PDB file of C-alpha atoms and ligand atoms in Angstrom:
ATOM      1  CA  MET A 299       5.342 -19.333  14.682  1.00  0.00           C
ATOM      2  CA  LYS A 300       3.967 -19.170  18.181  1.00  0.00           C
ATOM      3  CA  ALA A 301       0.421 -20.343  18.707  1.00  0.00           C
ATOM      4  CA  SER A 302      -1.076 -19.136  21.931  1.00  0.00           C
ATOM      5  CA  PHE A 303      -3.185 -21.265  24.292  1.00  0.00           C
ATOM      6  CA  SER A 304      -5.771 -18.586  25.056  1.00  0.00           C
ATOM      7  CA  THR A 305      -6.987 -18.103  21.497  1.00  0.00           C
ATOM      8  CA  ASP A 306      -7.177 -19.990  18.197  1.00  0.00           C
ATOM      9  CA  ILE A 307      -5.218 -17.273  16.484  1.00  0.00           C
ATOM     10  CA  ALA A 308      -1.685 -18.232  15.448  1.00  0.00           C
ATOM     11  CA  TYR A 309       0.734 -15.344  15.299  1.00  0.00           C
ATOM     12  CA  ASN A 310       4.382 -14.437  14.902  1.00  0.00           C
ATOM     13  CA  VAL A 311       6.115 -12.376  17.538  1.00  0.00           C
ATOM     14  CA  VAL A 312       8.634  -9.840  16.297  1.00  0.00           C
ATOM     15  CA  ARG A 313      10.717  -8.271  19.029  1.00  0.00           C
ATOM     16  CA  SER A 314      12.547  -5.072  18.295  1.00  0.00           C
ATOM     17  CA  ARG A 315      13.729  -1.915  19.965  1.00  0.00           C
ATOM     18  CA  ARG A 316      10.426  -0.103  20.004  1.00  0.00           C
ATOM     19  CA  LYS A 317       8.379   1.497  22.755  1.00  0.00           C
ATOM     20  CA  THR A 318       4.893   0.355  21.849  1.00  0.00           C
ATOM     21  CA  ALA A 319       3.316  -2.861  20.640  1.00  0.00           C
ATOM     22  CA  ASP A 320       1.092  -3.351  17.638  1.00  0.00           C
ATOM     23  CA  ILE A 321      -0.589  -6.086  15.666  1.00  0.00           C
ATOM     24  CA  VAL A 322      -0.407  -6.362  11.892  1.00  0.00           C
ATOM     25  CA  VAL A 323      -2.618  -8.633   9.804  1.00  0.00           C
ATOM     26  CA  GLU A 324      -1.002  -9.189   6.421  1.00  0.00           C
ATOM     27  CA  ARG A 325      -3.155  -9.748   3.394  1.00  0.00           C
ATOM     28  CA  ASP A 326      -2.022 -13.372   3.163  1.00  0.00           C
ATOM     29  CA  GLY A 327      -3.504 -13.940   6.615  1.00  0.00           C
ATOM     30  CA  ARG A 328      -0.289 -13.974   8.597  1.00  0.00           C
ATOM     31  CA  ILE A 329      -0.408 -12.088  11.871  1.00  0.00           C
ATOM     32  CA  PHE A 330       2.565 -10.281  13.311  1.00  0.00           C
ATOM     33  CA  VAL A 331       2.762  -8.876  16.811  1.00  0.00           C
ATOM     34  CA  ARG A 332       5.517  -6.291  16.984  1.00  0.00           C
ATOM     35  CA  VAL A 333       6.617  -5.691  20.534  1.00  0.00           C
ATOM     36  CA  PRO A 334       9.372  -4.150  22.642  1.00  0.00           C
ATOM     37  CA  PRO A 335      12.088  -6.610  23.773  1.00  0.00           C
ATOM     38  CA  SER A 336      10.967  -6.965  27.385  1.00  0.00           C
ATOM     39  CA  ILE A 337       7.281  -7.750  26.978  1.00  0.00           C
ATOM     40  CA  SER A 338       6.188 -11.174  28.279  1.00  0.00           C
ATOM     41  CA  GLN A 339       4.435 -13.968  26.351  1.00  0.00           C
ATOM     42  CA  GLU A 340       1.466 -13.636  28.701  1.00  0.00           C
ATOM     43  CA  HIS A 341       1.184  -9.958  27.947  1.00  0.00           C
ATOM     44  CA  ILE A 342       1.276 -10.684  24.202  1.00  0.00           C
ATOM     45  CA  ALA A 343      -1.406 -13.351  24.582  1.00  0.00           C
ATOM     46  CA  GLU A 344      -3.571 -10.819  26.428  1.00  0.00           C
ATOM     47  CA  MET A 345      -3.071  -8.295  23.643  1.00  0.00           C
ATOM     48  CA  ILE A 346      -4.175 -10.837  21.049  1.00  0.00           C
ATOM     49  CA  LYS A 347      -7.153 -11.800  23.175  1.00  0.00           C
ATOM     50  CA  ALA A 348      -8.200  -8.171  23.551  1.00  0.00           C
ATOM     51  CA  LYS A 349      -7.944  -7.616  19.795  1.00  0.00           C
ATOM     52  CA  GLU A 350      -9.480 -10.934  18.799  1.00  0.00           C
ATOM     53  CA  LEU A 351     -12.630  -9.485  17.233  1.00  0.00           C
ATOM     54  CA  TRP A 352     -10.687  -6.943  15.242  1.00  0.00           C
ATOM     55  CA  ILE A 353      -8.269  -9.640  14.028  1.00  0.00           C
ATOM     56  CA  TYR A 354     -11.081 -11.942  12.869  1.00  0.00           C
ATOM     57  CA  LYS A 355     -12.785  -9.016  11.144  1.00  0.00           C
ATOM     58  CA  THR A 356      -9.573  -8.046   9.370  1.00  0.00           C
ATOM     59  CA  LEU A 357      -8.877 -11.639   8.327  1.00  0.00           C
ATOM     60  CA  ALA A 358     -12.405 -11.853   6.886  1.00  0.00           C
ATOM     61  CA  GLU A 359     -11.894  -8.596   4.973  1.00  0.00           C
ATOM     62  CA  TRP A 360      -8.632  -9.853   3.485  1.00  0.00           C
ATOM     63  CA  ARG A 361     -10.313 -13.141   2.582  1.00  0.00           C
ATOM     64  CA  ASP A 362     -13.078 -11.280   0.715  1.00  0.00           C
ATOM     65  CA  LEU A 363     -10.578  -9.077  -1.058  1.00  0.00           C
ATOM     66  CA  ASN A 364      -8.372 -12.021  -1.975  1.00  0.00           C
ATOM     67  CA  GLU A 365     -11.386 -13.831  -3.411  1.00  0.00           C
ATOM     68  CA  THR A 366     -12.302 -10.914  -5.671  1.00  0.00           C
ATOM     69  CA  ARG A 367      -8.678 -10.821  -6.706  1.00  0.00           C
ATOM     70  CA  VAL A 368      -8.664 -14.415  -7.823  1.00  0.00           C
ATOM     71  CA  LEU A 369     -11.873 -13.871  -9.784  1.00  0.00           C
ATOM     72  CA  ARG A 370     -10.278 -11.151 -11.853  1.00  0.00           C
ATOM     73  CA  ASP A 371      -9.636 -12.349 -15.375  1.00  0.00           C
ATOM     74  CA  TYR A 372      -6.909 -11.096 -17.615  1.00  0.00           C
ATOM     75  CA  ARG A 373      -9.287 -11.011 -20.566  1.00  0.00           C
ATOM     76  CA  ASN A 374      -9.860  -8.536 -23.358  1.00  0.00           C
ATOM     77  CA  GLY A 375     -12.013  -5.671 -22.111  1.00  0.00           C
ATOM     78  CA  GLU A 376     -11.289  -6.110 -18.411  1.00  0.00           C
ATOM     79  CA  GLY A 377     -10.705  -2.754 -16.679  1.00  0.00           C
ATOM     80  CA  PHE A 378      -7.474  -1.888 -14.881  1.00  0.00           C
ATOM     81  CA  LEU A 379      -6.798   1.262 -12.895  1.00  0.00           C
ATOM     82  CA  TYR A 380      -4.035   3.738 -13.494  1.00  0.00           C
ATOM     83  CA  LEU A 381      -3.986   7.189 -11.898  1.00  0.00           C
ATOM     84  CA  GLY A 382      -7.632   6.845 -10.932  1.00  0.00           C
ATOM     85  CA  ARG A 383      -8.919   5.935 -14.381  1.00  0.00           C
ATOM     86  CA  SER A 384      -9.922   2.538 -15.651  1.00  0.00           C
ATOM     87  CA  TYR A 385      -8.348   1.330 -18.898  1.00  0.00           C
ATOM     88  CA  ARG A 386      -9.494  -1.708 -20.798  1.00  0.00           C
ATOM     89  CA  LEU A 387      -7.175  -4.598 -21.391  1.00  0.00           C
ATOM     90  CA  SER A 388      -6.104  -5.767 -24.843  1.00  0.00           C
ATOM     91  CA  LEU A 389      -4.158  -8.984 -25.191  1.00  0.00           C
ATOM     92  CA  VAL A 390      -1.638  -8.449 -27.964  1.00  0.00           C
ATOM     93  CA  SER A 391       0.941 -10.453 -29.889  1.00  0.00           C
ATOM     94  CA  GLY A 392       4.309  -9.293 -31.118  1.00  0.00           C
ATOM     95  CA  GLN A 393       4.898  -6.679 -28.442  1.00  0.00           C
ATOM     96  CA  GLU A 394       8.325  -6.525 -26.883  1.00  0.00           C
ATOM     97  CA  GLU A 395       7.289  -5.041 -23.513  1.00  0.00           C
ATOM     98  CA  ALA A 396       5.168  -7.172 -21.223  1.00  0.00           C
ATOM     99  CA  LEU A 397       2.706  -4.322 -20.713  1.00  0.00           C
ATOM    100  CA  LEU A 398       2.126  -0.917 -22.281  1.00  0.00           C
ATOM    101  CA  LEU A 399      -0.520   1.764 -21.931  1.00  0.00           C
ATOM    102  CA  LYS A 400      -1.223   2.756 -25.517  1.00  0.00           C
ATOM    103  CA  ASN A 401      -4.133   4.565 -27.165  1.00  0.00           C
ATOM    104  CA  GLY A 402      -6.152   4.385 -23.967  1.00  0.00           C
ATOM    105  CA  ARG A 403      -5.694   0.645 -23.525  1.00  0.00           C
ATOM    106  CA  PHE A 404      -3.507  -1.588 -21.431  1.00  0.00           C
ATOM    107  CA  CYS A 405      -1.777  -3.834 -23.967  1.00  0.00           C
ATOM    108  CA  LEU A 406      -0.617  -7.026 -22.300  1.00  0.00           C
ATOM    109  CA  ARG A 407       1.481  -9.594 -24.106  1.00  0.00           C
ATOM    110  CA  ARG A 408      -0.811 -12.494 -24.833  1.00  0.00           C
ATOM    111  CA  ASP A 409       1.735 -15.217 -24.132  1.00  0.00           C
ATOM    112  CA  LEU A 410       1.865 -14.152 -20.481  1.00  0.00           C
ATOM    113  CA  VAL A 411      -1.806 -15.014 -20.121  1.00  0.00           C
ATOM    114  CA  ASP A 412      -1.733 -18.034 -22.412  1.00  0.00           C
ATOM    115  CA  ARG A 413       0.600 -19.709 -19.991  1.00  0.00           C
ATOM    116  CA  GLY A 414      -2.407 -19.672 -17.726  1.00  0.00           C
ATOM    117  CA  GLU A 415      -0.491 -18.112 -14.917  1.00  0.00           C
ATOM    118  CA  ILE A 416      -2.266 -15.158 -13.390  1.00  0.00           C
ATOM    119  CA  ALA A 417       0.946 -14.509 -11.497  1.00  0.00           C
ATOM    120  CA  ALA A 418       2.787 -13.590 -14.712  1.00  0.00           C
ATOM    121  CA  ALA A 419       0.117 -11.076 -15.732  1.00  0.00           C
ATOM    122  CA  GLN A 420      -0.013  -9.638 -12.227  1.00  0.00           C
ATOM    123  CA  ALA A 421       3.757  -9.314 -12.182  1.00  0.00           C
ATOM    124  CA  ALA A 422       3.646  -7.409 -15.493  1.00  0.00           C
ATOM    125  CA  PHE A 423       1.183  -4.931 -13.960  1.00  0.00           C
ATOM    126  CA  ARG A 424       3.151  -4.616 -10.747  1.00  0.00           C
ATOM    127  CA  GLU A 425       6.333  -3.904 -12.673  1.00  0.00           C
ATOM    128  CA  TYR A 426       4.511  -1.354 -14.791  1.00  0.00           C
ATOM    129  CA  TYR A 427       3.206   0.474 -11.710  1.00  0.00           C
ATOM    130  CA  ILE A 428       6.637   0.372 -10.082  1.00  0.00           C
ATOM    131  CA  ALA A 429       8.367   1.795 -13.166  1.00  0.00           C
ATOM    132  CA  ARG A 430       5.770   4.546 -13.766  1.00  0.00           C
ATOM    133  CA  GLY A 431       5.513   5.184 -10.047  1.00  0.00           C
ATOM    134  CA  SER A 432       9.242   5.717  -9.669  1.00  0.00           C
ATOM    135  CA  GLU A 433       9.137   8.474 -12.296  1.00  0.00           C
ATOM    136  CA  ARG A 434       5.980  10.171 -11.128  1.00  0.00           C
ATOM    137  CA  ILE A 435       6.645  10.013  -7.424  1.00  0.00           C
ATOM    138  CA  SER A 436      10.128  11.359  -8.035  1.00  0.00           C
ATOM    139  CA  GLN A 437       8.523  14.399  -9.723  1.00  0.00           C
ATOM    140  CA  ARG A 438       5.973  14.854  -6.961  1.00  0.00           C
ATOM    141  CA  LEU A 439       8.661  14.591  -4.264  1.00  0.00           C
ATOM    142  CA  ALA A 440      10.718  17.247  -6.055  1.00  0.00           C
ATOM    143  CA  TYR A 441       7.640  19.472  -6.230  1.00  0.00           C
ATOM    144  CA  TYR A 442       6.530  19.075  -2.612  1.00  0.00           C
ATOM    145  CA  ALA A 443       9.896  18.752  -0.836  1.00  0.00           C
ATOM    146  CA  PRO A 444      10.543  22.550  -0.720  1.00  0.00           C
ATOM    147  CA  LYS A 445       6.965  23.192   0.400  1.00  0.00           C
ATOM    148  CA  VAL A 446       7.295  20.747   3.281  1.00  0.00           C
ATOM    149  CA  GLY A 447      10.886  21.716   4.012  1.00  0.00           C
ATOM    150  CA  PHE A 448      12.322  18.237   3.763  1.00  0.00           C
ATOM    151  CA  ASP A 449      14.184  16.626   0.884  1.00  0.00           C
ATOM    152  CA  PRO A 450      14.354  12.834   1.294  1.00  0.00           C
ATOM    153  CA  ASN A 451      17.685  11.082   0.791  1.00  0.00           C
ATOM    154  CA  SER A 452      16.141   8.369  -1.325  1.00  0.00           C
ATOM    155  CA  PHE A 453      12.874   6.650  -2.108  1.00  0.00           C
ATOM    156  CA  ASP A 454      11.555   3.599  -3.857  1.00  0.00           C
ATOM    157  CA  VAL A 455       8.296   2.119  -5.070  1.00  0.00           C
ATOM    158  CA  ARG A 456       7.628  -1.485  -4.138  1.00  0.00           C
ATOM    159  CA  GLU A 457       5.386  -3.980  -2.376  1.00  0.00           C
ATOM    160  CA  LEU A 458       4.736  -2.605   1.105  1.00  0.00           C
ATOM    161  CA  GLY A 459       2.156  -5.003   2.511  1.00  0.00           C
ATOM    162  CA  HIS A 460      -0.705  -3.163   4.190  1.00  0.00           C
ATOM    163  CA  ARG A 461       0.904   0.306   4.111  1.00  0.00           C
ATOM    164  CA  TRP A 462       0.668   2.956   1.404  1.00  0.00           C
ATOM    165  CA  ALA A 463       4.039   4.387   2.252  1.00  0.00           C
ATOM    166  CA  SER A 464       6.679   4.416   4.933  1.00  0.00           C
ATOM    167  CA  PHE A 465       9.252   6.771   6.368  1.00  0.00           C
ATOM    168  CA  SER A 466      12.495   5.358   7.735  1.00  0.00           C
ATOM    169  CA  SER A 467      14.580   7.022  10.387  1.00  0.00           C
ATOM    170  CA  LYS A 468      17.366   7.390   7.806  1.00  0.00           C
ATOM    171  CA  GLY A 469      15.162   9.630   5.688  1.00  0.00           C
ATOM    172  CA  HIS A 470      14.313   6.958   3.116  1.00  0.00           C
ATOM    173  CA  LEU A 471      10.750   6.944   1.812  1.00  0.00           C
ATOM    174  CA  ALA A 472       9.004   3.913   0.338  1.00  0.00           C
ATOM    175  CA  PHE A 473       5.722   3.909  -1.575  1.00  0.00           C
ATOM    176  CA  HIS A 474       3.463   0.988  -2.365  1.00  0.00           C
ATOM    177  CA  TRP A 475       3.082   0.344  -6.104  1.00  0.00           C
ATOM    178  CA  LYS A 476      -0.669   0.385  -5.526  1.00  0.00           C
ATOM    179  CA  CYS A 477      -0.467   4.169  -5.054  1.00  0.00           C
ATOM    180  CA  MET A 478      -0.322   4.345  -8.856  1.00  0.00           C
ATOM    181  CA  LEU A 479      -3.870   3.061  -9.132  1.00  0.00           C
ATOM    182  CA  ALA A 480      -5.130   6.121  -7.250  1.00  0.00           C
ATOM    183  CA  PRO A 481      -5.871   9.551  -8.760  1.00  0.00           C
ATOM    184  CA  GLN A 482      -2.999  12.047  -8.844  1.00  0.00           C
ATOM    185  CA  LYS A 483      -4.599  14.073  -6.021  1.00  0.00           C
ATOM    186  CA  ILE A 484      -4.454  11.046  -3.754  1.00  0.00           C
ATOM    187  CA  ILE A 485      -0.843  10.230  -4.686  1.00  0.00           C
ATOM    188  CA  ASP A 486       0.031  13.821  -3.810  1.00  0.00           C
ATOM    189  CA  TYR A 487      -1.642  13.405  -0.437  1.00  0.00           C
ATOM    190  CA  ILE A 488       0.372  10.232   0.257  1.00  0.00           C
ATOM    191  CA  VAL A 489       3.585  12.000  -0.809  1.00  0.00           C
ATOM    192  CA  VAL A 490       2.943  15.055   1.372  1.00  0.00           C
ATOM    193  CA  HIS A 491       1.860  12.864   4.289  1.00  0.00           C
ATOM    194  CA  GLU A 492       5.145  10.942   4.207  1.00  0.00           C
ATOM    195  CA  LEU A 493       7.272  14.073   3.760  1.00  0.00           C
ATOM    196  CA  CYS A 494       5.576  15.644   6.781  1.00  0.00           C
ATOM    197  CA  HIS A 495       6.696  12.686   8.890  1.00  0.00           C
ATOM    198  CA  PHE A 496      10.099  14.339   8.771  1.00  0.00           C
ATOM    199  CA  HIS A 497       8.685  16.962  11.160  1.00  0.00           C
ATOM    200  CA  TYR A 498       6.576  14.578  13.266  1.00  0.00           C
ATOM    201  CA  ARG A 499       6.799  10.794  13.213  1.00  0.00           C
ATOM    202  CA  ASP A 500       3.352  10.280  14.751  1.00  0.00           C
ATOM    203  CA  HIS A 501      -0.146  11.418  13.740  1.00  0.00           C
ATOM    204  CA  THR A 502      -0.699  14.135  16.295  1.00  0.00           C
ATOM    205  CA  ASP A 503      -2.486  17.449  15.637  1.00  0.00           C
ATOM    206  CA  ALA A 504       0.910  19.033  15.066  1.00  0.00           C
ATOM    207  CA  PHE A 505       1.594  16.537  12.284  1.00  0.00           C
ATOM    208  CA  TRP A 506      -1.759  17.141  10.567  1.00  0.00           C
ATOM    209  CA  ASN A 507      -1.141  20.852  10.849  1.00  0.00           C
ATOM    210  CA  GLU A 508       1.992  20.409   8.715  1.00  0.00           C
ATOM    211  CA  VAL A 509       0.000  18.467   6.114  1.00  0.00           C
ATOM    212  CA  ASP A 510      -2.693  21.152   6.197  1.00  0.00           C
ATOM    213  CA  LYS A 511      -0.174  23.897   5.425  1.00  0.00           C
ATOM    214  CA  VAL A 512       0.662  22.217   2.107  1.00  0.00           C
ATOM    215  CA  LEU A 513      -2.681  20.591   1.269  1.00  0.00           C
ATOM    216  CA  PRO A 514      -5.557  22.511   2.885  1.00  0.00           C
ATOM    217  CA  ASP A 515      -8.058  19.975   1.494  1.00  0.00           C
ATOM    218  CA  PHE A 516      -6.139  16.957   2.809  1.00  0.00           C
ATOM    219  CA  GLN A 517      -9.159  15.730   4.814  1.00  0.00           C
ATOM    220  CA  GLU A 518     -11.091  15.049   1.617  1.00  0.00           C
ATOM    221  CA  ARG A 519      -8.169  13.198   0.085  1.00  0.00           C
ATOM    222  CA  LYS A 520      -7.605  11.200   3.251  1.00  0.00           C
ATOM    223  CA  ALA A 521     -11.309  10.251   3.379  1.00  0.00           C
ATOM    224  CA  TRP A 522     -11.208   9.195  -0.280  1.00  0.00           C
ATOM    225  CA  LEU A 523      -8.280   6.877   0.406  1.00  0.00           C
ATOM    226  CA  ARG A 524      -9.962   5.370   3.427  1.00  0.00           C
ATOM    227  CA  LYS A 525     -13.116   4.693   1.433  1.00  0.00           C
ATOM    228  CA  HIS A 526     -11.603   3.481  -1.835  1.00  0.00           C
ATOM    229  CA  GLY A 527      -8.185   2.232  -0.771  1.00  0.00           C
ATOM    230  CA  ALA A 528      -9.150  -1.444  -0.578  1.00  0.00           C
ATOM    231  CA  GLY A 529     -10.340  -1.327  -4.183  1.00  0.00           C
ATOM    232  CA  LEU A 530      -6.978  -0.163  -5.427  1.00  0.00           C
ATOM    233  CA  ASP A 531      -5.606  -3.552  -6.280  1.00  0.00           C
ATOM    234  CA  LEU A 532      -5.012  -6.012  -9.062  1.00  0.00           C
TER     235      LEU A 532
HETATM  236 ZN1  LIG B 781       1.627   8.577   8.605  1.00  0.00          ZN
END
C-alpha cells in the first residue's frame, strides 16, 4: 500500500508491461493504479490528483451499493434475479442442494440462513449462477462463435470484480457470475462483445462495427446494461 502525500486517497500501484495507465476502484473500496513499468511516483500521484473527484464519486457509489447489499435479507418472499426475472425465495428443509430454482421459486436450504451467516447464503447463490452460467454461456459462445469468426480456447464464469467479462491474450474468456442476473439478450450482448475483442482489443469504431454485424441492436442492449448493471447483484 502506498499512500500519497498530495491526496488523502490510499492506493496500490501495480506495475506491469502495459502502455497506458488506468485507475480501478474495487467494490470493497481498494484502489489500484495500473501503470507501465517506467512511470514515476510523482506522475502516479498527479494521475490520482487529477482523478480525485471521480475516485470519491466511485467510492461513494460502491458504499451505497454495499449498504443496500447488507440490507438484503434472505427471507421467505425476497426477490432474486435470474435471467432478468425476479424469483421469490423459499427457505426449505430437507433439500440436498444448497439452492434450486423450482416451480418458479428459489429454494434455499434453511440451515444456511439459520446459521445467521449471510455469506453462506450469498455463496449458495454465487455458486448457482456460476454453475448455470457455465452451461448457458457455453451454449451462447457456441452459437455466436461462427458468426463472429472466433472460437475461444476456453472460458469460465467467476468473480471478476468490476468487469462483466474479460478477454485474455491467450484467447481465454471470463464472465462475471453476475451476468446471469441479466436478461438473455444482455448476456448475448456481453458474449458477442467479448468475442469481437478477438478482432479488436480496444473499443474503436472498427470494434463496434464488428459487434454491429452480429447484433444490429447492440446499442440498446449496451444502454440497458449501463443503466441497470449496478442493480444486478446479490
Ligand atoms: Zn470491451
